[in-house]
CSV table of C-alpha atoms and ligand atoms in Angstrom, one decimal:
chain,number,residue,atom,x,y,z
A,1087,MET,CA,1.0,9.3,-36.9
A,1088,THR,CA,-1.3,11.0,-34.7
A,1089,GLN,CA,-4.6,12.4,-35.8
A,1090,ASN,CA,-6.7,15.5,-34.3
A,1091,ILE,CA,-4.3,17.5,-33.2
A,1092,ASN,CA,-4.0,21.5,-34.7
A,1093,PRO,CA,-2.1,24.0,-31.7
A,1094,GLU,CA,-4.7,26.1,-31.1
A,1095,LEU,CA,-6.2,22.6,-29.2
A,1096,GLY,CA,-3.3,21.7,-27.5
A,1097,ARG,CA,-2.7,25.0,-26.6
A,1098,ALA,CA,-7.2,24.6,-25.2
A,1099,ALA,CA,-5.4,21.3,-23.4
A,1100,LEU,CA,-2.9,22.8,-22.2
A,1101,ARG,CA,-4.8,25.6,-20.0
A,1102,ALA,CA,-7.2,22.9,-18.5
A,1103,LEU,CA,-4.6,20.6,-17.9
A,1104,ILE,CA,-2.7,23.0,-15.4
A,1105,LYS,CA,-6.9,24.8,-13.8
A,1106,GLU,CA,-7.9,21.5,-13.3
A,1107,GLY,CA,-4.7,19.5,-12.1
A,1108,SER,CA,-5.2,16.7,-14.2
A,1109,PRO,CA,-5.5,15.2,-17.2
A,1110,LEU,CA,-8.3,15.1,-17.2
A,1111,GLY,CA,-8.8,18.2,-17.7
A,1112,PRO,CA,-7.4,18.0,-21.4
A,1113,LEU,CA,-9.5,15.6,-22.1
A,1114,LYS,CA,-12.9,16.6,-21.5
A,1115,VAL,CA,-11.4,20.0,-23.9
A,1116,MET,CA,-10.6,17.0,-26.8
A,1117,ALA,CA,-14.4,15.2,-26.5
A,1118,GLN,CA,-15.9,19.0,-26.0
A,1119,ALA,CA,-13.6,19.3,-29.5
A,1120,VAL,CA,-13.8,16.3,-31.4
A,1121,GLY,CA,-16.4,14.3,-30.5
A,1122,ARG,CA,-16.8,10.4,-29.1
A,1123,PHE,CA,-13.3,9.6,-30.6
A,1124,PHE,CA,-9.9,10.9,-30.6
A,1125,GLN,CA,-6.0,10.4,-30.3
A,1126,ILE,CA,-4.2,11.5,-27.4
A,1127,PRO,CA,-1.8,13.8,-28.9
A,1128,LEU,CA,1.2,13.9,-26.8
A,1129,PRO,CA,5.4,12.5,-28.2
A,1130,MET,CA,5.9,9.1,-27.7
A,1131,PHE,CA,1.8,8.6,-26.3
A,1132,HIS,CA,-1.0,8.8,-28.3
A,1133,PRO,CA,-3.4,6.3,-27.9
A,1134,TYR,CA,-6.9,6.4,-29.2
A,1135,ILE,CA,-10.0,7.2,-26.3
A,1136,VAL,CA,-13.5,6.1,-27.5
A,1137,PHE,CA,-16.3,6.5,-25.6
A,1138,GLY,CA,-20.4,6.7,-25.6
A,1139,PRO,CA,-22.7,4.4,-25.4
A,1140,GLN,CA,-21.5,2.3,-29.0
A,1141,ALA,CA,-17.6,1.8,-28.7
A,1142,ASN,CA,-18.7,0.6,-25.2
A,1143,ARG,CA,-20.8,-2.0,-26.7
A,1144,LYS,CA,-17.9,-2.5,-28.6
A,1145,VAL,CA,-15.6,-2.8,-26.8
A,1146,LEU,CA,-16.7,-4.5,-24.6
A,1147,VAL,CA,-19.2,-6.9,-26.1
A,1148,SER,CA,-19.6,-7.3,-29.4
A,1149,ASP,CA,-15.3,-6.4,-31.1
A,1150,ARG,CA,-13.8,-7.7,-27.2
A,1151,GLU,CA,-12.6,-10.4,-29.0
A,1152,LYS,CA,-9.9,-8.1,-30.8
A,1153,LEU,CA,-8.6,-6.9,-27.6
A,1154,PHE,CA,-6.2,-7.7,-25.6
A,1155,TRP,CA,-6.9,-7.2,-21.5
A,1156,ARG,CA,-3.3,-5.8,-20.7
A,1157,ASN,CA,0.1,-5.9,-22.8
A,1158,GLY,CA,3.4,-4.6,-20.6
A,1159,ASP,CA,2.4,-2.0,-18.4
A,1160,PRO,CA,2.8,-1.9,-14.9
A,1161,VAL,CA,-0.3,-3.0,-14.2
A,1162,THR,CA,1.2,-6.6,-15.8
A,1163,THR,CA,3.8,-6.8,-14.7
A,1164,LEU,CA,2.8,-6.3,-11.0
A,1165,LEU,CA,-0.4,-8.6,-11.5
A,1166,ARG,CA,1.7,-11.3,-13.6
A,1167,ARG,CA,-0.8,-14.6,-14.1
A,1168,GLY,CA,-4.1,-12.1,-12.3
A,1169,VAL,CA,-7.3,-12.2,-13.5
A,1170,LEU,CA,-7.9,-8.3,-14.8
A,1171,VAL,CA,-4.7,-8.8,-16.6
A,1172,VAL,CA,-4.7,-11.8,-18.6
A,1173,ASP,CA,-7.0,-13.3,-21.8
A,1174,GLY,CA,-8.4,-16.1,-23.3
A,1175,ASP,CA,-9.4,-19.9,-21.1
A,1176,GLU,CA,-6.4,-18.7,-18.4
A,1177,HIS,CA,-8.6,-16.2,-17.7
A,1178,ASP,CA,-11.7,-18.2,-17.0
A,1179,HIS,CA,-10.5,-20.3,-15.0
A,1180,TYR,CA,-9.4,-18.2,-12.5
A,1181,ARG,CA,-12.8,-16.2,-12.9
A,1182,LYS,CA,-14.9,-18.9,-12.0
A,1183,LEU,CA,-13.2,-20.1,-9.1
A,1184,MET,CA,-13.9,-16.6,-7.6
A,1185,GLU,CA,-16.9,-16.8,-8.5
A,1186,PRO,CA,-19.5,-18.1,-6.5
A,1187,SER,CA,-17.3,-15.5,-2.9
A,1188,LEU,CA,-19.1,-13.0,-5.4
A,1189,HIS,CA,-21.7,-13.5,-6.4
A,1190,PRO,CA,-24.6,-12.2,-5.0
A,1191,SER,CA,-26.3,-15.1,-2.4
A,1192,VAL,CA,-23.9,-14.7,0.1
A,1193,LEU,CA,-23.2,-11.3,0.0
A,1194,ALA,CA,-25.5,-10.8,3.3
A,1195,GLY,CA,-23.3,-13.4,5.4
A,1196,TYR,CA,-20.4,-10.6,5.6
A,1197,SER,CA,-23.0,-7.8,6.6
A,1198,GLN,CA,-22.3,-8.0,10.1
A,1199,MET,CA,-18.3,-7.9,9.5
A,1200,ILE,CA,-18.7,-5.6,7.2
A,1201,ILE,CA,-20.5,-3.1,9.9
A,1202,SER,CA,-17.2,-4.4,12.3
A,1203,HIS,CA,-15.6,-3.1,11.0
A,1204,THR,CA,-16.8,0.1,9.6
A,1205,ASP,CA,-17.1,0.5,14.1
A,1206,ARG,CA,-13.5,-0.2,15.1
A,1207,VAL,CA,-12.1,2.4,12.4
A,1208,SER,CA,-14.6,5.1,13.6
A,1209,ALA,CA,-14.3,4.1,17.2
A,1210,GLN,CA,-10.6,5.6,16.6
A,1211,TRP,CA,-12.0,9.1,16.0
A,1212,ARG,CA,-12.3,11.6,18.8
A,1213,ASP,CA,-15.0,13.7,18.1
A,1214,GLY,CA,-15.5,16.4,16.6
A,1215,GLN,CA,-11.6,15.7,15.7
A,1216,LYS,CA,-10.8,16.6,11.4
A,1217,VAL,CA,-9.8,12.6,9.9
A,1218,ASP,CA,-9.1,12.7,6.6
A,1219,MET,CA,-12.5,10.3,4.6
A,1220,LEU,CA,-10.1,9.1,2.1
A,1221,ILE,CA,-7.2,7.8,4.4
A,1222,GLU,CA,-10.0,6.2,7.2
A,1223,SER,CA,-11.7,4.6,4.0
A,1224,ARG,CA,-8.5,3.3,3.0
A,1225,LYS,CA,-8.4,1.2,6.0
A,1226,ILE,CA,-12.0,0.5,6.0
A,1227,ALA,CA,-11.6,-1.0,3.4
A,1228,LEU,CA,-8.7,-2.4,3.1
A,1229,LEU,CA,-10.0,-4.5,6.2
A,1230,ILE,CA,-13.6,-5.9,4.9
A,1231,ILE,CA,-11.7,-7.6,2.1
A,1232,MET,CA,-8.6,-9.6,3.5
A,1233,ASP,CA,-11.5,-10.2,5.5
A,1234,ALA,CA,-14.4,-11.1,2.7
A,1235,LEU,CA,-11.6,-13.3,0.3
A,1236,PHE,CA,-8.5,-14.3,3.0
A,1237,GLY,CA,-10.3,-14.4,6.4
A,1238,VAL,CA,-7.3,-12.3,7.3
A,1239,ASP,CA,-8.0,-10.4,10.8
A,1240,ALA,CA,-5.8,-7.1,9.1
A,1241,TRP,CA,-6.0,-4.5,12.0
A,1242,ASN,CA,-2.8,-5.0,13.9
A,1243,GLU,CA,-1.1,-5.8,10.3
A,1244,LEU,CA,-2.8,-1.9,9.4
A,1245,GLN,CA,0.3,0.2,9.7
A,1246,HIS,CA,2.8,-1.9,8.3
A,1247,LEU,CA,1.1,-3.2,5.4
A,1248,TRP,CA,-0.1,0.4,4.7
A,1249,LYS,CA,3.5,2.0,2.8
A,1250,PRO,CA,3.1,-1.2,1.1
A,1251,ILE,CA,0.1,-1.2,-0.4
A,1252,LEU,CA,0.6,2.6,-1.8
A,1253,LYS,CA,3.9,1.6,-3.0
A,1254,ALA,CA,1.6,-0.9,-4.9
A,1255,ILE,CA,-1.3,1.1,-6.2
A,1256,GLU,CA,1.7,3.7,-6.7
A,1257,TYR,CA,3.3,1.3,-8.4
A,1258,ILE,CA,0.2,0.9,-10.7
A,1259,SER,CA,-0.4,4.6,-11.7
A,1260,PRO,CA,-0.3,6.2,-14.6
A,1261,GLY,CA,3.2,7.7,-14.6
A,1262,LEU,CA,7.0,8.6,-16.4
A,1263,TRP,CA,6.6,5.6,-17.3
A,1264,ILE,CA,3.3,6.2,-19.4
A,1265,PHE,CA,6.6,7.8,-21.8
A,1266,TRP,CA,9.4,6.0,-21.6
A,1267,ARG,CA,9.2,1.8,-20.4
A,1268,GLN,CA,12.1,1.0,-19.9
A,1269,ILE,CA,12.1,3.5,-16.5
A,1270,PRO,CA,14.3,1.5,-14.2
A,1271,ARG,CA,12.3,2.3,-11.6
A,1272,PRO,CA,14.1,0.8,-8.3
A,1273,GLY,CA,11.6,2.8,-5.4
A,1274,TYR,CA,9.5,0.6,-5.5
A,1275,ARG,CA,11.3,-3.1,-5.3
A,1276,LYS,CA,11.7,-3.7,-1.4
A,1277,TRP,CA,7.6,-2.6,-1.6
A,1278,LEU,CA,7.1,-4.6,-3.5
A,1279,LYS,CA,8.6,-7.4,-1.7
A,1280,GLN,CA,7.7,-6.9,1.7
A,1281,PHE,CA,3.5,-7.2,0.3
A,1282,ASP,CA,5.3,-10.0,-1.6
A,1283,GLU,CA,6.3,-12.1,1.5
A,1284,TYR,CA,2.9,-11.0,3.5
A,1285,LEU,CA,0.6,-12.7,0.8
A,1286,PHE,CA,2.3,-15.6,0.5
A,1287,GLU,CA,2.5,-15.9,4.1
A,1288,ILE,CA,-1.0,-15.9,3.7
A,1289,ILE,CA,-0.8,-19.5,1.5
A,1290,THR,CA,1.5,-21.1,3.6
A,1291,ASP,CA,-0.6,-20.6,6.9
A,1292,ARG,CA,-4.2,-22.0,4.4
A,1293,ARG,CA,-2.5,-24.4,3.3
A,1294,ARG,CA,-1.0,-25.3,7.0
A,1295,GLN,CA,-5.1,-25.2,8.3
A,1296,THR,CA,-6.0,-27.6,5.2
A,1297,MET,CA,-4.4,-30.1,5.6
A,1298,ASP,CA,-4.8,-29.6,10.0
A,1299,ASP,CA,-8.8,-30.0,8.8
A,1300,LEU,CA,-8.2,-32.7,6.1
A,1301,SER,CA,-6.0,-34.3,9.1
A,1302,SER,CA,-8.8,-34.4,12.1
A,1303,ASP,CA,-10.8,-36.0,10.0
A,1304,PRO,CA,-9.5,-37.3,7.4
A,1305,SER,CA,-13.0,-38.9,5.2
A,1306,SER,CA,-14.0,-35.0,5.4
A,1307,VAL,CA,-13.6,-33.6,2.3
A,1308,VAL,CA,-16.0,-30.9,2.7
A,1309,HIS,CA,-14.0,-28.1,5.0
A,1310,CYS,CA,-16.0,-24.9,6.9
A,1311,ARG,CA,-13.7,-22.7,4.4
A,1312,SER,CA,-14.9,-21.3,1.4
A,1313,ASP,CA,-13.8,-18.0,1.1
A,1314,LEU,CA,-11.9,-16.8,-2.3
A,1315,LEU,CA,-8.9,-17.9,-0.5
A,1316,GLN,CA,-10.0,-21.5,0.4
A,1317,HIS,CA,-11.3,-21.4,-4.0
A,1318,LEU,CA,-7.4,-20.9,-4.8
A,1319,VAL,CA,-6.1,-23.4,-3.2
A,1320,ASP,CA,-8.5,-26.0,-3.1
A,1321,ALA,CA,-8.1,-26.1,-7.3
A,1322,GLY,CA,-5.1,-27.7,-6.4
A,1323,LEU,CA,-2.7,-24.0,-8.0
A,1324,THR,CA,0.1,-23.1,-7.4
A,1325,ASP,CA,1.5,-20.1,-4.4
A,1326,ASP,CA,2.7,-17.8,-7.1
A,1327,VAL,CA,-0.2,-17.2,-8.8
A,1328,ILE,CA,-2.5,-17.9,-5.5
A,1329,ARG,CA,-0.4,-14.9,-4.7
A,1330,ASP,CA,-1.2,-13.2,-8.6
A,1331,GLN,CA,-5.0,-13.7,-7.9
A,1332,MET,CA,-4.4,-12.3,-3.9
A,1333,LEU,CA,-3.0,-9.0,-5.1
A,1334,THR,CA,-5.5,-8.2,-8.0
A,1335,MET,CA,-8.6,-8.9,-6.1
A,1336,LEU,CA,-6.5,-6.9,-2.6
A,1337,ILE,CA,-5.9,-3.8,-5.2
A,1338,ALA,CA,-8.9,-4.3,-7.0
A,1339,GLY,CA,-11.0,-4.8,-4.3
A,1340,HIS,CA,-10.1,-1.5,-1.9
A,1341,ASP,CA,-8.5,0.8,-3.7
A,1342,THR,CA,-11.9,1.5,-5.7
A,1343,SER,CA,-14.4,1.1,-2.5
A,1344,THR,CA,-11.6,3.8,-1.3
A,1345,ALA,CA,-12.8,5.8,-3.7
A,1346,LEU,CA,-16.6,5.4,-4.0
A,1347,LEU,CA,-16.3,5.8,0.1
A,1348,ALA,CA,-14.0,9.0,0.1
A,1349,TRP,CA,-16.3,10.7,-3.0
A,1350,THR,CA,-19.2,10.4,-2.0
A,1351,PHE,CA,-18.3,12.0,1.3
A,1352,ALA,CA,-17.1,15.2,-0.5
A,1353,LEU,CA,-20.4,15.4,-2.4
A,1354,LEU,CA,-22.0,15.0,0.3
A,1355,GLY,CA,-20.0,17.5,2.3
A,1356,GLN,CA,-20.1,19.9,-0.9
A,1357,HIS,CA,-24.5,19.0,-1.3
A,1358,ALA,CA,-25.8,20.3,2.3
A,1359,ALA,CA,-28.9,19.4,1.8
A,1360,ILE,CA,-28.8,16.7,-0.3
A,1361,HIS,CA,-26.6,15.2,2.9
A,1362,GLU,CA,-29.6,16.1,5.1
A,1363,ARG,CA,-32.1,14.8,3.0
A,1364,LEU,CA,-30.8,11.0,3.1
A,1365,VAL,CA,-29.7,11.4,6.7
A,1366,ASP,CA,-33.1,12.3,7.7
A,1367,GLU,CA,-34.1,9.4,5.5
A,1368,ILE,CA,-31.4,6.5,7.1
A,1369,ASP,CA,-32.4,7.7,10.6
A,1370,THR,CA,-36.1,6.9,9.1
A,1371,LEU,CA,-36.1,4.1,6.3
A,1372,GLU,CA,-34.7,0.2,6.5
A,1373,LYS,CA,-33.5,1.2,3.1
A,1374,SER,CA,-33.2,3.8,2.4
A,1375,PRO,CA,-33.9,4.8,-1.7
A,1376,LEU,CA,-31.8,8.4,-1.8
A,1377,LEU,CA,-28.6,5.8,-0.3
A,1378,ASP,CA,-28.7,4.1,-3.3
A,1379,GLN,CA,-29.1,7.0,-5.6
A,1380,VAL,CA,-26.9,9.2,-3.6
A,1381,ILE,CA,-23.9,6.4,-4.4
A,1382,LYS,CA,-24.5,5.6,-8.1
A,1383,GLU,CA,-24.1,9.5,-8.9
A,1384,SER,CA,-21.7,9.2,-6.9
A,1385,MET,CA,-19.8,6.8,-9.5
A,1386,ARG,CA,-21.7,9.2,-12.6
A,1387,LEU,CA,-19.1,11.6,-11.6
A,1388,TYR,CA,-16.3,9.9,-10.5
A,1389,PRO,CA,-16.2,6.1,-12.1
A,1390,PRO,CA,-13.3,4.7,-9.6
A,1391,ILE,CA,-12.5,2.8,-12.7
A,1392,HIS,CA,-12.6,5.9,-14.8
A,1393,ILE,CA,-11.2,3.8,-18.3
A,1394,GLY,CA,-10.6,0.8,-19.6
A,1395,ASN,CA,-7.1,-0.2,-20.8
A,1396,ARG,CA,-6.8,-1.9,-23.9
A,1397,VAL,CA,-4.5,-3.0,-27.3
A,1398,GLY,CA,-6.0,-3.5,-30.6
A,1399,LYS,CA,-5.6,-7.2,-32.4
A,1400,GLU,CA,-6.1,-6.2,-35.8
A,1401,ASN,CA,-7.2,-3.0,-36.8
A,1402,MET,CA,-11.4,-1.5,-35.1
A,1403,ASP,CA,-13.2,0.4,-37.2
A,1404,PHE,CA,-15.1,3.4,-34.4
A,1405,ASN,CA,-18.0,5.0,-37.5
A,1406,GLY,CA,-15.4,4.7,-39.5
A,1407,ASN,CA,-12.1,5.9,-37.5
A,1408,VAL,CA,-9.8,3.2,-38.3
A,1409,ILE,CA,-7.5,2.1,-35.5
A,1410,PRO,CA,-4.8,0.5,-36.9
A,1411,ALA,CA,-4.5,-2.8,-34.5
A,1412,GLY,CA,-1.5,-3.0,-32.0
A,1413,SER,CA,-3.1,1.0,-30.9
A,1414,ARG,CA,-3.1,1.5,-27.4
A,1415,ILE,CA,-7.3,1.8,-27.2
A,1416,PHE,CA,-8.7,3.6,-23.4
A,1417,TYR,CA,-12.3,4.0,-23.5
A,1418,SER,CA,-14.1,5.9,-21.6
A,1419,ILE,CA,-16.0,6.2,-18.1
A,1420,TYR,CA,-15.2,9.8,-16.9
A,1421,LEU,CA,-16.4,11.3,-21.1
A,1422,THR,CA,-19.1,9.0,-21.7
A,1423,HIS,CA,-21.0,9.5,-17.8
A,1424,ARG,CA,-19.8,13.1,-18.4
A,1425,ASP,CA,-21.2,13.4,-21.6
A,1426,PRO,CA,-24.3,16.6,-22.1
A,1427,ARG,CA,-25.5,14.8,-25.2
A,1428,ILE,CA,-26.7,11.5,-22.8
A,1429,TRP,CA,-27.4,13.5,-19.3
A,1430,GLU,CA,-28.7,16.5,-18.5
A,1431,GLN,CA,-26.3,18.7,-17.1
A,1432,ALA,CA,-23.8,16.4,-16.4
A,1433,ASP,CA,-21.3,18.3,-14.4
A,1434,GLU,CA,-23.9,18.2,-11.5
A,1435,PHE,CA,-24.2,16.3,-8.7
A,1436,CYS,CA,-28.2,15.1,-9.1
A,1437,PRO,CA,-29.2,11.3,-7.6
A,1438,GLU,CA,-32.6,12.2,-8.5
A,1439,ARG,CA,-31.3,11.1,-12.3
A,1440,PHE,CA,-31.5,7.8,-10.6
A,1441,ALA,CA,-34.7,7.3,-9.2
A,1442,GLN,CA,-37.4,4.6,-9.5
A,1443,GLY,CA,-38.8,4.6,-13.6
A,1444,ARG,CA,-35.9,6.6,-14.9
A,1445,THR,CA,-33.8,4.2,-16.8
A,1446,THR,CA,-30.6,5.4,-18.7
A,1447,PRO,CA,-29.1,4.1,-22.0
A,1448,PRO,CA,-27.8,0.8,-22.1
A,1449,PHE,CA,-23.7,0.9,-22.6
A,1450,ALA,CA,-23.9,4.6,-21.0
A,1451,TYR,CA,-23.8,4.3,-17.5
A,1452,ILE,CA,-20.3,2.1,-17.2
A,1453,PRO,CA,-19.0,2.0,-13.7
A,1454,PHE,CA,-18.8,-2.2,-13.2
A,1455,GLY,CA,-16.8,-1.8,-17.6
A,1456,GLY,CA,-20.5,-4.4,-18.9
A,1457,GLY,CA,-20.3,-8.3,-20.6
A,1458,PRO,CA,-18.1,-10.7,-20.2
A,1459,ARG,CA,-16.1,-9.4,-18.2
A,1460,ALA,CA,-17.8,-7.0,-16.3
A,1461,CYS,CA,-16.3,-6.1,-12.2
A,1462,ILE,CA,-16.9,-9.6,-10.4
A,1463,GLY,CA,-17.3,-7.5,-7.3
A,1464,ALA,CA,-19.8,-5.0,-8.4
A,1465,ALA,CA,-22.1,-6.1,-6.4
A,1466,PHE,CA,-19.9,-6.4,-2.9
A,1467,GLY,CA,-18.6,-3.5,-3.7
A,1468,GLN,CA,-22.3,-2.2,-4.1
A,1469,ALA,CA,-23.6,-3.8,-1.3
A,1470,GLU,CA,-19.8,-3.5,1.1
A,1471,ALA,CA,-20.5,0.5,0.4
A,1472,ARG,CA,-24.2,0.9,1.3
A,1473,LEU,CA,-23.9,-0.9,4.1
A,1474,VAL,CA,-20.9,1.7,5.4
A,1475,LEU,CA,-22.8,4.9,4.7
A,1476,LYS,CA,-25.0,4.2,6.6
A,1477,ARG,CA,-23.7,3.3,9.5
A,1478,LEU,CA,-21.2,5.6,9.2
A,1479,LEU,CA,-24.1,8.4,8.8
A,1480,GLN,CA,-26.4,7.0,11.0
A,1481,ASN,CA,-23.2,7.2,14.0
A,1482,TYR,CA,-21.6,10.7,12.8
A,1483,ARG,CA,-22.7,14.8,11.0
A,1484,PHE,CA,-19.8,15.1,8.6
A,1485,GLU,CA,-18.1,18.3,7.9
A,1486,LEU,CA,-17.2,18.8,4.6
A,1487,LEU,CA,-13.3,21.3,6.0
A,1488,ASN,CA,-11.6,22.0,2.1
A,1489,SER,CA,-12.8,23.8,-0.5
A,1490,LYS,CA,-11.3,23.0,-2.8
A,1491,ILE,CA,-10.8,19.0,-3.9
A,1492,HIS,CA,-9.6,18.4,-7.6
A,1493,ALA,CA,-10.0,14.6,-9.3
A,1494,HIS,CA,-6.3,13.1,-9.6
A,1495,MET,CA,-5.7,9.9,-12.1
A,1496,GLY,CA,-3.8,7.5,-10.0
A,1497,ALA,CA,-5.6,3.4,-10.0
A,1498,THR,CA,-8.3,4.5,-9.7
A,1499,LEU,CA,-9.6,8.3,-9.3
A,1500,GLU,CA,-9.3,9.6,-6.1
A,1501,PRO,CA,-10.0,13.1,-4.6
A,1502,ARG,CA,-7.2,14.8,-3.7
A,1503,PRO,CA,-5.6,16.5,-1.2
A,1504,GLY,CA,-8.5,14.4,0.3
A,1505,VAL,CA,-11.5,15.0,2.1
A,1506,PHE,CA,-11.5,17.2,5.2
A,1507,MET,CA,-14.0,16.4,7.7
A,1508,ARG,CA,-14.7,16.9,10.7
A,1509,VAL,CA,-16.9,14.2,12.8
A,1510,THR,CA,-19.1,15.0,15.7
A,1511,LYS,CA,-21.0,11.7,17.7
A,1512,ARG,CA,-24.6,11.8,16.8
A,1513,ASN,CA,-26.1,9.6,19.2
A,1514,PRO,CA,-22.5,8.8,21.4
A,1515,LYS,CA,-24.4,5.7,22.9
A,1516,ALA,CA,-25.3,3.7,19.5
A,1517,SER,CA,-21.2,3.8,19.2
B,1705,HEM,C1,-17.1,0.7,-6.0
B,1705,HEM,C2,-16.6,-0.4,-6.7
B,1705,HEM,C3,-16.0,-1.7,-7.6
B,1705,HEM,C4,-15.8,0.0,-9.2
B,1705,HEM,C5,-17.1,0.8,-9.7
B,1705,HEM,C6,-15.0,-1.2,-9.8
B,1705,HEM,C7,-14.9,-1.3,-11.3
B,1705,HEM,C8,-14.7,-2.2,-11.7
B,1705,HEM,C9,-14.5,-1.9,-13.9
B,1705,HEM,C10,-15.0,-0.7,-14.1
B,1705,HEM,C11,-13.7,-2.9,-13.9
B,1705,HEM,C12,-14.2,-3.4,-15.2
B,1705,HEM,C13,-12.3,-2.6,-16.6
B,1705,HEM,C14,-12.1,-2.6,-18.0
B,1705,HEM,O1,-13.1,-3.5,-17.9
B,1705,HEM,O2,-11.0,-2.7,-18.3
B,1705,HEM,C15,-13.5,-3.9,-12.8
B,1705,HEM,C16,-12.5,-5.4,-13.3
B,1705,HEM,C17,-13.1,-5.9,-11.8
B,1705,HEM,N1,-13.4,-6.2,-10.9
B,1705,HEM,FE1,-13.9,-3.7,-10.0
B,1705,HEM,N2,-14.7,-2.7,-9.4
B,1705,HEM,C18,-14.9,-2.0,-7.7
B,1705,HEM,C19,-15.1,-2.6,-7.3
B,1705,HEM,C20,-14.4,-4.6,-7.2
B,1705,HEM,C21,-14.2,-5.0,-6.1
B,1705,HEM,C22,-14.8,-5.2,-4.5
B,1705,HEM,C23,-13.6,-6.2,-6.2
B,1705,HEM,C24,-13.5,-7.6,-5.9
B,1705,HEM,C25,-13.7,-8.0,-4.9
B,1705,HEM,C26,-13.7,-6.4,-7.9
B,1705,HEM,C27,-12.7,-6.6,-8.9
B,1705,HEM,C28,-12.7,-6.8,-10.0
B,1705,HEM,C29,-11.8,-7.7,-11.2
B,1705,HEM,C30,-11.2,-8.6,-10.8
B,1705,HEM,C31,-12.5,-7.0,-11.9
B,1705,HEM,C32,-11.4,-7.9,-13.6
B,1705,HEM,C33,-12.8,-8.1,-14.0
B,1705,HEM,C34,-11.9,-9.8,-15.1
B,1705,HEM,O3,-12.2,-9.3,-16.2
B,1705,HEM,O4,-13.1,-10.4,-15.5
B,1705,HEM,N3,-13.8,-4.9,-8.5
B,1705,HEM,N4,-13.4,-3.3,-11.9
């Protein structure tokens, strides 16, 4: 049984869907009309949506034991036993193995690598060329994640990898499978297989290198590599489980950064005064406070992961509203970040709201989720965004060419049809 459905509201939701070109429109309509708890009134798909600090805290911390992280959706099918989709001790084990390579204390070691991949991609731009910053951001983010986590320079593989990666992302994005779970999806098989073969090759190479290290110096149990892949190999996991973690980290770690970078360019393109002030600050200050504020505000308005997906193990009570066991529950980061009861001028781009000294209530700003399963790459993702944006804004002028951009609900919230910008070298000698 679905709740909160009346024909008037249904029509308003449909109009919002057509106007915004994205299900975010109907979600906002429902949130405004019904509040912080409602059910999506669709046939064969009626998950509960909850949002706001209280509900977020419940899902992420206080009642998290009452929820499964995933259950039978394509994310689980693709990532199998990846850290994002398993529960309990198995999850904690993988997470512990991977945390050291993403700990804030090691991030400085990635800086030069991040800058050099940024330069490599931007060096391909002709002066005055129109580029799509959604695509360029993906190239940069992919090169960085492959290098940081697996020690792989994917520059020569980018072309070969592009389609399988986009297919994997499309596979886990919302689609018809939501309504009809058994829908056959043969169009993906070939690409996902190709992606797996690539990952297995990396694992095999690393096992070989590790054996070589040990045989050249059998007394040494410590070798020089300490990236995420090495931690997985050293822990004695099978190739299949390592593949699951690699695919998880590759997708979770680059599609999010891609969206963050692309939205930030879109927002800067749409707000000339803030854009100009940011460039000035970056040119004059070693550490720009405005850059941090812009990144935070970009993730508030367009959180790359806009929703968290759970299934109830038992009945759950949200302020007197009971969600029966077995129901699908989404906690909405997007609706929390746009809630006018929390944010003044909630739909406006206003980076100053994150200026030093200003605070937001706990669980009101949650671009990285929260609690024990908050994003493992939060510090990495933010450091990466700071470095890439700073470098590109130092070296190029960006002018937004498309006036219409809408938020597409893919695996992340993507700016579509893209972020088309004219790029002009600011200081040809510097790049
Ligand atoms: C701007 C960048 C990023 C954003 C906005 C972001 C957002 C999030 C959010 C909201 C969650 C929690 C989802 C939930 O509660 O269902 C999450 C989890 C996760 N993220 Fe990120 N993420 C980012 C970057 C990264 C990076 C760079 C990595 C890897 C290097 C990564 C790997 C993961 C993993 C593995 C999880 C699952 C953690 C667990 O269940 O223990 N993310 N991320």
